[in-house]
């Protein structure tokens, strides 16, 4: 059995889902943290595309191989840790299609994070929560095929949903504005997946090993702080 | 080995866009496929028949008549890479390495897409000048050093090379002689060798004959795409 290293910054970000997969999949892993100002600049050019996260796969004989790009890492870990709906290419592709659609929704909030004024940020997030999120989640709600996205089996698709929920909690919980909660009546299946995950290994990871004390949401400013 | 008991449909608008790479892959692999064009004017009627309200859609038809559907471009692309023999050898990890290359190039493509809908010619012009001068060469610099032979993965054409070619064609559409592959030819020798080899083979033939349907055009002086002569609203 290999062990893994997640090379990333000390906040959830694009490392969150990878870490969650490793935890839920029962894999042995360590975090290798980088500091944006101090250690990252020298490390950047050692990364295949100049970005993180990096997954290092360390085999029992000590040999190592590196993988980059969240989408590729998540697909690889899901396949390796039996968190795909099934072994065939089509089944794996269906799970990845959920990831892709949810990632697109996730990306739609990013411009609001960087708007210059507080009022612009508040308005951007408000539009996102009330208009953009329901437009995407209605298709997700429709897709769910059982207790989980893919019937009886917990897969990476469910974990991606939970990762998105947690990010919304980071940003919106202080205003009681997490769209999953506000729109709970519209998205019962999605909320049931989240509730079930909260009670298990994924929830325990989220409470104990997801946050590292850095880069918390500053509620009055509607932005993440780097402290 | 491509299974001939399977045939494919690519459902998308009558333009290259997000269907370009899936079409190129099917074409290059010699898989039987057809385009099912969606009339943009009727899009609101068909949108909700799509799993996530978006296209492209890939339909896989078995010889017994059963059909299954797959959505989301990168899921479609990685699926086709595996089933059409366009993934590097070496199982899940090798497929993931190819997926990392296509993912990073898609990241670059998304940066370009975000500027298509900028409201003024001046803003679009400025954004594209930055793409040409900085953004694109910065990404390509990393890819140049990843190439491990004649292609990204040695001797075998994979989805990574075809994605590169799709990006090259997109830059040709928009920037013509200022395509950064061309203007940085001396710096990107590995990448340009891949492009030249592909252009001389089935991928190039697809690009010249089956990629463009004459409806979506780049209007250089306005730095924007128009479909049947009208500006697109990229939302």
Short mmCIF file of C-alpha atoms in Angstrom, two decimals:
data_model
loop_
_atom_site.label_atom_id
_atom_site.label_comp_id
_atom_site.label_asym_id
_atom_site.label_seq_id
_atom_site.Cartn_x
_atom_site.Cartn_y
_atom_site.Cartn_z
CA UNK A 1 0.00 0.00 0.00
CA UNK A 2 1.46 3.36 -0.89
CA UNK A 3 1.50 6.37 1.40
CA UNK A 4 0.78 9.85 0.19
CA UNK A 5 1.90 13.42 0.68
CA UNK A 6 -0.29 16.42 -0.05
CA UNK A 7 1.85 19.42 -0.91
CA UNK A 8 -0.18 22.60 -0.55
CA UNK A 9 -0.79 25.67 1.58
CA UNK A 10 -2.08 25.43 5.14
CA UNK A 11 -5.73 26.02 4.33
CA UNK A 12 -8.40 23.82 2.73
CA UNK A 13 -8.61 25.42 -0.73
CA UNK A 14 -7.69 23.06 -3.55
CA UNK A 15 -6.20 20.58 -1.08
CA UNK A 16 -9.45 19.97 0.77
CA UNK A 17 -11.04 17.33 -1.45
CA UNK A 18 -7.75 15.44 -1.87
CA UNK A 19 -7.28 15.29 1.89
CA UNK A 20 -10.89 14.26 2.40
CA UNK A 21 -10.54 11.42 -0.14
CA UNK A 22 -7.40 10.14 1.57
CA UNK A 23 -9.11 10.26 4.98
CA UNK A 24 -12.35 8.62 3.90
CA UNK A 25 -10.44 6.11 1.79
CA UNK A 26 -8.38 5.13 4.82
CA UNK A 27 -5.04 6.01 3.25
CA UNK A 28 -1.96 7.04 5.16
CA UNK A 29 -0.92 10.60 4.28
CA UNK A 30 0.95 13.62 5.49
CA UNK A 31 0.55 17.29 4.69
CA UNK A 32 3.59 19.13 3.40
CA UNK A 33 2.77 22.79 3.90
CA UNK A 34 4.11 25.73 1.98
CA UNK A 35 4.12 29.34 3.08
CA UNK A 36 2.97 31.75 0.38
CA UNK A 37 5.69 34.33 1.02
CA UNK A 38 8.54 32.25 2.42
CA UNK A 39 8.82 28.74 0.98
CA UNK A 40 6.46 28.85 -2.01
CA UNK A 41 8.48 31.13 -4.34
CA UNK A 42 11.47 28.78 -4.41
CA UNK A 43 9.26 25.70 -4.76
CA UNK A 44 7.10 27.01 -7.62
CA UNK A 45 9.48 26.07 -10.43
CA UNK A 46 9.81 22.53 -9.05
CA UNK A 47 6.10 22.01 -9.75
CA UNK A 48 5.26 20.65 -13.20
CA UNK A 49 2.89 23.55 -14.03
CA UNK A 50 4.09 26.04 -11.43
CA UNK A 51 1.05 25.43 -9.21
CA UNK A 52 -0.07 23.25 -6.33
CA UNK A 53 -1.52 20.97 -5.03
CA UNK A 54 0.97 18.19 -5.68
CA UNK A 55 0.26 14.61 -4.69
CA UNK A 56 3.34 12.49 -4.00
CA UNK A 57 2.70 8.75 -4.12
CA UNK A 58 5.33 6.94 -2.06
CA UNK A 59 5.53 3.20 -2.68
CA UNK A 60 6.64 0.68 -0.08
CA UNK A 61 10.03 0.36 -1.80
CA UNK A 62 10.54 4.09 -1.30
CA UNK A 63 10.06 5.09 -4.93
CA UNK A 64 8.06 8.26 -5.48
CA UNK A 65 5.95 9.70 -8.24
CA UNK A 66 4.29 13.13 -8.37
CA UNK A 67 0.92 14.15 -9.74
CA UNK A 68 -0.41 17.68 -10.28
CA UNK A 69 -3.73 19.39 -11.06
CA UNK A 70 -6.62 18.86 -8.62
CA UNK A 71 -8.91 17.32 -11.22
CA UNK A 72 -6.34 14.66 -12.17
CA UNK A 73 -5.33 14.01 -8.55
CA UNK A 74 -8.93 13.62 -7.39
CA UNK A 75 -9.76 11.20 -10.21
CA UNK A 76 -6.66 9.14 -9.51
CA UNK A 77 -7.29 8.96 -5.75
CA UNK A 78 -10.97 8.14 -6.22
CA UNK A 79 -10.03 5.26 -8.50
CA UNK A 80 -7.20 4.04 -6.25
CA UNK A 81 -9.23 4.21 -3.03
CA UNK A 82 -12.42 2.58 -4.38
CA UNK A 83 -14.42 5.79 -4.23
CA UNK A 84 -15.73 5.52 -7.80
CA UNK A 85 -19.19 4.15 -8.70
CA UNK A 86 -17.60 1.21 -10.50
CA UNK A 87 -14.48 0.06 -12.31
CA UNK A 88 -15.45 0.84 -15.90
CA UNK A 89 -14.33 3.93 -17.78
CA UNK A 90 -17.93 5.07 -18.20
CA UNK A 91 -18.76 4.79 -14.51
CA UNK A 92 -15.67 6.74 -13.58
CA UNK A 93 -16.44 9.36 -16.21
CA UNK A 94 -19.94 9.83 -14.80
CA UNK A 95 -18.49 10.54 -11.36
CA UNK A 96 -16.02 12.97 -12.92
CA UNK A 97 -18.86 14.72 -14.73
CA UNK A 98 -20.40 15.56 -11.32
CA UNK A 99 -17.03 16.87 -10.15
CA UNK A 100 -16.71 18.99 -13.25
CA UNK A 101 -20.18 20.53 -12.90
CA UNK A 102 -19.71 21.24 -9.18
CA UNK A 103 -16.25 22.71 -9.85
CA UNK A 104 -17.78 25.03 -12.40
CA UNK A 105 -20.28 26.22 -9.77
CA UNK A 106 -17.45 26.61 -7.28
CA UNK A 107 -15.43 28.72 -9.75
CA UNK A 108 -18.35 31.10 -10.30
CA UNK A 109 -17.93 32.58 -6.80
CA UNK A 110 -14.23 33.34 -7.20
CA UNK A 111 -14.61 36.75 -8.92
CA UNK A 112 -16.61 37.99 -5.90
CA UNK A 113 -13.71 37.16 -3.59
CA UNK A 114 -11.55 39.76 -5.30
CA UNK A 115 -13.96 42.65 -5.83
CA UNK A 116 -12.44 45.84 -4.53
CA UNK A 117 -15.10 47.25 -2.20
CA UNK A 118 -17.05 45.67 0.62
CA UNK A 119 -20.38 46.58 -0.98
CA UNK A 120 -19.37 44.98 -4.27
CA UNK A 121 -18.30 41.80 -2.50
CA UNK A 122 -21.50 41.58 -0.49
CA UNK A 123 -23.58 42.10 -3.61
CA UNK A 124 -21.54 39.59 -5.60
CA UNK A 125 -21.96 36.91 -2.97
CA UNK A 126 -25.67 37.68 -2.59
CA UNK A 127 -26.25 37.22 -6.34
CA UNK A 128 -24.19 34.03 -6.27
CA UNK A 129 -26.14 32.52 -3.40
CA UNK A 130 -29.63 33.49 -4.55
CA UNK A 131 -29.30 33.12 -8.33
CA UNK A 132 -26.26 31.12 -9.46
CA UNK A 133 -26.24 28.34 -6.86
CA UNK A 134 -29.88 27.23 -7.31
CA UNK A 135 -29.46 27.17 -11.11
CA UNK A 136 -26.63 24.63 -10.77
CA UNK A 137 -27.91 22.66 -7.77
CA UNK A 138 -31.29 21.91 -9.35
CA UNK A 139 -29.53 19.67 -11.87
CA UNK A 140 -27.47 18.04 -9.12
CA UNK A 141 -30.61 17.32 -7.05
CA UNK A 142 -32.20 15.72 -10.09
CA UNK A 143 -29.17 13.51 -10.75
CA UNK A 144 -28.99 11.81 -7.32
CA UNK A 145 -29.77 8.11 -7.81
CA UNK A 146 -30.27 6.89 -4.25
CA UNK A 147 -28.92 7.59 -0.79
CA UNK A 148 -25.78 8.71 -2.56
CA UNK A 149 -25.21 10.23 -5.99
CA UNK A 150 -24.63 6.77 -7.42
CA UNK A 151 -27.12 4.70 -5.43
CA UNK A 152 -25.84 2.65 -2.52
CA UNK A 153 -22.19 3.50 -2.72
CA UNK A 154 -20.45 6.58 -1.32
CA UNK A 155 -18.24 8.02 -4.06
CA UNK A 156 -16.03 11.02 -4.81
CA UNK A 157 -19.13 12.80 -6.16
CA UNK A 158 -20.68 12.90 -2.68
CA UNK A 159 -17.39 14.07 -1.18
CA UNK A 160 -17.11 16.87 -3.74
CA UNK A 161 -20.60 18.04 -2.77
CA UNK A 162 -19.57 18.05 0.89
CA UNK A 163 -16.34 19.94 0.12
CA UNK A 164 -18.40 22.63 -1.59
CA UNK A 165 -20.84 22.75 1.36
CA UNK A 166 -17.90 23.22 3.74
CA UNK A 167 -16.51 26.07 1.68
CA UNK A 168 -19.88 27.77 1.77
CA UNK A 169 -19.87 27.27 5.56
CA UNK A 170 -16.45 28.96 5.73
CA UNK A 171 -17.78 31.97 3.85
CA UNK A 172 -21.45 32.24 4.79
CA UNK A 173 -22.12 30.59 8.15
CA UNK A 174 -21.67 33.83 10.12
CA UNK A 175 -24.54 35.36 8.16
CA UNK A 176 -26.63 32.15 8.10
CA UNK A 177 -26.42 32.38 4.35
CA UNK A 178 -25.08 28.93 3.32
CA UNK A 179 -27.27 28.28 0.26
CA UNK A 180 -27.58 24.57 1.06
CA UNK A 181 -29.28 25.53 4.32
CA UNK A 182 -31.24 28.52 3.04
CA UNK A 183 -32.59 26.42 0.15
CA UNK A 184 -32.89 23.18 2.14
CA UNK A 185 -36.49 22.62 1.04
CA UNK A 186 -35.43 22.66 -2.64
CA UNK A 187 -32.50 20.28 -2.27
CA UNK A 188 -33.50 17.46 0.11
CA UNK A 189 -31.40 14.74 -1.53
CA UNK A 190 -28.26 16.85 -1.59
CA UNK A 191 -28.76 17.89 2.02
CA UNK A 192 -29.31 14.28 3.05
CA UNK A 193 -25.93 13.35 1.52
CA UNK A 194 -24.29 16.20 3.44
CA UNK A 195 -25.98 15.23 6.72
CA UNK A 196 -24.87 11.61 6.37
CA UNK A 197 -21.29 12.61 5.58
CA UNK A 198 -21.17 14.97 8.55
CA UNK A 199 -21.82 12.03 10.87
CA UNK A 200 -18.99 9.89 9.47
CA UNK A 201 -15.31 10.04 8.63
CA UNK A 202 -15.71 13.03 6.30
CA UNK A 203 -17.33 15.09 9.05
CA UNK A 204 -14.67 14.10 11.54
CA UNK A 205 -11.98 15.16 9.05
CA UNK A 206 -13.80 18.45 8.51
CA UNK A 207 -13.93 19.21 12.24
CA UNK A 208 -10.45 17.98 13.22
CA UNK A 209 -8.04 18.09 10.30
CA UNK A 210 -9.40 20.42 7.63
CA UNK A 211 -8.46 23.81 9.05
CA UNK A 212 -4.96 24.82 10.11
CA UNK A 213 -5.73 28.16 11.70
CA UNK A 214 -4.75 30.25 8.69
CA UNK A 215 -6.73 32.14 6.11
CA UNK A 216 -10.05 32.34 7.92
CA UNK A 217 -13.05 34.23 6.60
CA UNK A 218 -13.27 37.72 8.09
CA UNK A 219 -17.02 38.22 8.39
CA UNK A 220 -17.14 42.00 8.59
CA UNK A 221 -14.95 42.35 5.49
CA UNK A 222 -16.51 39.57 3.39
CA UNK A 223 -13.11 38.16 2.49
CA UNK A 224 -10.55 35.60 3.56
CA UNK A 225 -7.69 36.91 5.71
CA UNK A 226 -4.16 35.70 5.25
CA UNK A 227 -3.12 35.72 8.94
CA UNK B 1 -8.29 -1.11 -30.53
CA UNK B 2 -11.39 0.91 -31.33
CA UNK B 3 -14.55 -1.15 -30.99
CA UNK B 4 -16.64 -0.86 -34.14
CA UNK B 5 -19.73 -2.12 -32.36
CA UNK B 6 -19.86 1.27 -30.69
CA UNK B 7 -20.78 4.51 -32.35
CA UNK B 8 -20.88 7.99 -30.94
CA UNK B 9 -22.82 11.20 -31.25
CA UNK B 10 -21.50 14.60 -30.29
CA UNK B 11 -24.33 16.97 -29.42
CA UNK B 12 -23.27 20.62 -29.51
CA UNK B 13 -23.73 23.87 -31.39
CA UNK B 14 -22.49 24.19 -34.94
CA UNK B 15 -19.08 25.48 -33.92
CA UNK B 16 -15.78 24.09 -32.65
CA UNK B 17 -15.92 25.41 -29.07
CA UNK B 18 -16.10 22.77 -26.37
CA UNK B 19 -16.85 19.99 -28.85
CA UNK B 20 -13.66 20.48 -30.86
CA UNK B 21 -11.44 18.15 -28.86
CA UNK B 22 -13.99 15.32 -28.51
CA UNK B 23 -14.62 15.47 -32.27
CA UNK B 24 -10.89 15.52 -32.99
CA UNK B 25 -10.33 12.48 -30.78
CA UNK B 26 -13.11 10.45 -32.38
CA UNK B 27 -11.93 11.49 -35.83
CA UNK B 28 -8.27 10.68 -35.20
CA UNK B 29 -9.12 7.33 -33.60
CA UNK B 30 -11.29 6.40 -36.57
CA UNK B 31 -14.34 5.86 -34.36
CA UNK B 32 -17.74 6.07 -36.05
CA UNK B 33 -19.39 9.30 -34.93
CA UNK B 34 -21.80 11.94 -36.07
CA UNK B 35 -22.48 15.50 -35.07
CA UNK B 36 -25.93 16.35 -33.79
CA UNK B 37 -26.11 20.11 -34.05
CA UNK B 38 -28.18 22.09 -31.61
CA UNK B 39 -29.90 25.15 -33.02
CA UNK B 40 -28.96 28.00 -30.74
CA UNK B 41 -32.41 29.51 -31.21
CA UNK B 42 -33.96 26.35 -29.73
CA UNK B 43 -31.47 25.98 -26.89
CA UNK B 44 -33.93 26.92 -24.11
CA UNK B 45 -36.14 24.01 -25.19
CA UNK B 46 -33.41 21.40 -24.94
CA UNK B 47 -31.32 22.77 -22.06
CA UNK B 48 -33.18 20.87 -19.35
CA UNK B 49 -32.84 17.58 -21.22
CA UNK B 50 -29.11 17.84 -20.51
CA UNK B 51 -28.03 16.39 -17.14
CA UNK B 52 -26.45 19.67 -16.00
CA UNK B 53 -28.14 22.07 -18.40
CA UNK B 54 -25.05 22.25 -20.64
CA UNK B 55 -23.51 20.80 -23.75
CA UNK B 56 -21.51 19.04 -25.15
CA UNK B 57 -23.24 15.71 -24.69
CA UNK B 58 -21.62 12.49 -25.80
CA UNK B 59 -23.94 9.62 -26.69
CA UNK B 60 -22.42 6.14 -26.78
CA UNK B 61 -24.50 3.73 -28.83
CA UNK B 62 -23.97 0.00 -28.46
CA UNK B 63 -24.63 -2.49 -31.26
CA UNK B 64 -27.69 -3.76 -29.37
CA UNK B 65 -29.21 -0.30 -29.71
CA UNK B 66 -28.74 0.77 -26.09
CA UNK B 67 -27.52 4.29 -25.52
CA UNK B 68 -25.79 6.03 -22.68
CA UNK B 69 -25.05 9.71 -22.28
CA UNK B 70 -22.09 11.55 -20.81
CA UNK B 71 -21.78 15.27 -20.06
CA UNK B 72 -19.06 17.75 -19.12
CA UNK B 73 -16.22 18.25 -21.57
CA UNK B 74 -13.37 17.10 -19.36
CA UNK B 75 -15.22 13.93 -18.31
CA UNK B 76 -15.98 13.24 -21.99
CA UNK B 77 -12.38 13.91 -23.03
CA UNK B 78 -10.84 11.68 -20.37
CA UNK B 79 -13.39 8.94 -21.12
CA UNK B 80 -12.63 9.04 -24.84
CA UNK B 81 -8.90 9.02 -24.12
CA UNK B 82 -9.31 5.74 -22.30
CA UNK B 83 -11.72 3.96 -24.64
CA UNK B 84 -10.17 5.15 -27.92
CA UNK B 85 -6.60 4.18 -27.04
CA UNK B 86 -5.51 7.80 -26.66
CA UNK B 87 -4.19 7.49 -23.12
CA UNK B 88 -0.54 6.81 -22.26
CA UNK B 89 0.26 3.24 -21.26
CA UNK B 90 0.54 2.48 -17.56
CA UNK B 91 -2.93 2.34 -16.05
CA UNK B 92 -4.59 4.79 -13.72
CA UNK B 93 -1.51 6.84 -12.88
CA UNK B 94 -0.55 7.30 -16.53
CA UNK B 95 -4.11 8.34 -17.37
CA UNK B 96 -3.97 10.79 -14.49
CA UNK B 97 -0.76 12.33 -15.85
CA UNK B 98 -2.46 12.89 -19.20
CA UNK B 99 -5.46 14.35 -17.35
CA UNK B 100 -3.16 16.75 -15.52
CA UNK B 101 -1.87 18.10 -18.84
CA UNK B 102 -5.34 18.55 -20.31
CA UNK B 103 -6.56 20.07 -17.02
CA UNK B 104 -3.79 22.67 -17.00
CA UNK B 105 -4.42 23.60 -20.64
CA UNK B 106 -8.14 23.87 -19.86
CA UNK B 107 -7.21 26.26 -17.06
CA UNK B 108 -5.49 28.45 -19.64
CA UNK B 109 -8.47 28.17 -21.96
CA UNK B 110 -10.82 29.22 -19.14
CA UNK B 111 -8.72 32.35 -18.56
CA UNK B 112 -9.22 33.28 -22.21
CA UNK B 113 -12.94 32.49 -22.08
CA UNK B 114 -13.44 34.82 -19.15
CA UNK B 115 -12.40 37.74 -21.33
CA UNK B 116 -14.61 36.97 -24.34
CA UNK B 117 -17.58 38.71 -22.76
CA UNK B 118 -15.83 41.92 -21.70
CA UNK B 119 -18.15 44.71 -22.75
CA UNK B 120 -15.91 47.04 -24.80
CA UNK B 121 -13.51 46.57 -27.69
CA UNK B 122 -10.83 48.37 -25.68
CA UNK B 123 -11.15 46.02 -22.71
CA UNK B 124 -11.14 42.93 -24.91
CA UNK B 125 -8.16 44.21 -26.92
CA UNK B 126 -6.16 44.89 -23.77
CA UNK B 127 -7.02 41.49 -22.30
CA UNK B 128 -6.03 39.61 -25.45
CA UNK B 129 -2.77 41.52 -25.75
CA UNK B 130 -1.94 40.31 -22.25
CA UNK B 131 -2.84 36.74 -23.22
CA UNK B 132 -0.56 36.92 -26.24
CA UNK B 133 2.34 38.55 -24.43
CA UNK B 134 2.20 36.91 -21.01
CA UNK B 135 -0.49 34.44 -20.05
CA UNK B 136 -0.15 31.95 -22.89
CA UNK B 137 3.68 31.88 -23.03
CA UNK B 138 3.81 31.45 -19.22
CA UNK B 139 1.68 28.32 -19.41
CA UNK B 140 3.44 26.95 -22.49
CA UNK B 141 6.83 27.32 -20.86
CA UNK B 142 5.87 24.63 -18.33
CA UNK B 143 4.50 22.35 -21.04
CA UNK B 144 7.63 22.65 -23.17
CA UNK B 145 9.73 21.07 -20.42
CA UNK B 146 7.24 18.22 -19.87
CA UNK B 147 7.49 16.76 -23.36
CA UNK B 148 9.24 13.38 -23.19
CA UNK B 149 9.90 12.56 -26.83
CA UNK B 150 8.18 13.15 -30.12
CA UNK B 151 4.96 13.56 -28.14
CA UNK B 152 4.15 14.40 -24.54
CA UNK B 153 4.40 10.71 -23.66
CA UNK B 154 7.17 9.47 -25.88
CA UNK B 155 6.21 7.73 -29.12
CA UNK B 156 2.46 7.62 -28.66
CA UNK B 157 -0.04 10.29 -29.65
CA UNK B 158 -2.30 10.84 -26.65
CA UNK B 159 -5.12 13.15 -25.60
CA UNK B 160 -2.45 15.52 -24.22
CA UNK B 161 -1.05 16.15 -27.71
CA UNK B 162 -4.52 16.51 -29.20
CA UNK B 163 -5.51 19.03 -26.50
CA UNK B 164 -2.37 21.02 -27.35
CA UNK B 165 -3.38 20.94 -31.01
CA UNK B 166 -6.92 22.08 -30.19
CA UNK B 167 -5.44 25.05 -28.28
CA UNK B 168 -3.11 25.82 -31.18
CA UNK B 169 -6.08 25.91 -33.56
CA UNK B 170 -7.98 28.20 -31.18
CA UNK B 171 -5.02 30.62 -31.03
CA UNK B 172 -4.79 30.51 -34.82
CA UNK B 173 -8.49 31.46 -35.04
CA UNK B 174 -7.96 34.47 -32.78
CA UNK B 175 -4.41 35.63 -33.27
CA UNK B 176 -3.36 34.27 -36.71
CA UNK B 177 0.31 35.17 -37.28
CA UNK B 178 0.55 36.32 -33.65
CA UNK B 179 -0.30 32.81 -32.40
CA UNK B 180 2.18 32.51 -29.48
CA UNK B 181 3.24 29.05 -30.66
CA UNK B 182 4.54 30.75 -33.82
CA UNK B 183 5.96 33.90 -32.29
CA UNK B 184 7.81 31.82 -29.67
CA UNK B 185 8.83 29.08 -32.10
CA UNK B 186 12.47 29.13 -30.96
CA UNK B 187 11.46 28.75 -27.32
CA UNK B 188 8.79 26.05 -27.80
CA UNK B 189 10.57 23.58 -30.09
CA UNK B 190 9.08 20.45 -28.47
CA UNK B 191 5.54 21.81 -28.53
CA UNK B 192 5.86 23.02 -32.11
CA UNK B 193 7.21 19.64 -33.19
CA UNK B 194 4.07 18.01 -31.74
CA UNK B 195 1.88 20.52 -33.58
CA UNK B 196 3.72 20.02 -36.88
CA UNK B 197 3.48 16.24 -36.65
CA UNK B 198 -0.23 16.35 -35.82
CA UNK B 199 -0.95 18.94 -38.49
CA UNK B 200 0.57 16.62 -41.09
CA UNK B 201 -1.67 13.69 -40.05
CA UNK B 202 -5.32 12.90 -39.29
CA UNK B 203 -5.66 15.63 -36.64
CA UNK B 204 -4.61 18.25 -39.18
CA UNK B 205 -6.97 16.84 -41.77
CA UNK B 206 -9.82 16.99 -39.24
CA UNK B 207 -8.90 20.59 -38.40
CA UNK B 208 -8.89 21.65 -42.06
CA UNK B 209 -12.07 19.82 -43.13
CA UNK B 210 -14.39 19.00 -40.24
CA UNK B 211 -13.65 21.44 -37.44
CA UNK B 212 -15.23 24.64 -38.69
CA UNK B 213 -18.81 24.95 -39.87
CA UNK B 214 -18.65 28.52 -41.04
CA UNK B 215 -21.00 29.99 -38.47
CA UNK B 216 -18.75 31.05 -35.58
CA UNK B 217 -16.17 33.61 -36.63
CA UNK B 218 -13.54 35.69 -34.92
CA UNK B 219 -13.81 39.36 -35.82
CA UNK B 220 -10.25 40.56 -35.39
CA UNK B 221 -10.88 44.30 -35.39
CA UNK B 222 -13.44 43.90 -32.61
CA UNK B 223 -11.59 41.19 -30.70
CA UNK B 224 -14.72 39.11 -30.40
CA UNK B 225 -16.53 36.01 -31.59
CA UNK B 226 -19.71 36.32 -33.62
CA UNK B 227 -22.16 33.54 -34.46
CA UNK B 228 -24.07 34.08 -37.72
CA UNK B 229 -22.89 37.67 -37.57
CA UNK B 230 -24.10 38.40 -34.04
CA UNK B 231 -21.97 38.92 -30.92
CA UNK B 232 -22.08 36.15 -28.36
CA UNK B 233 -23.05 36.87 -24.79
CA UNK B 234 -20.74 34.61 -22.86
CA UNK B 235 -22.50 33.93 -19.60
#
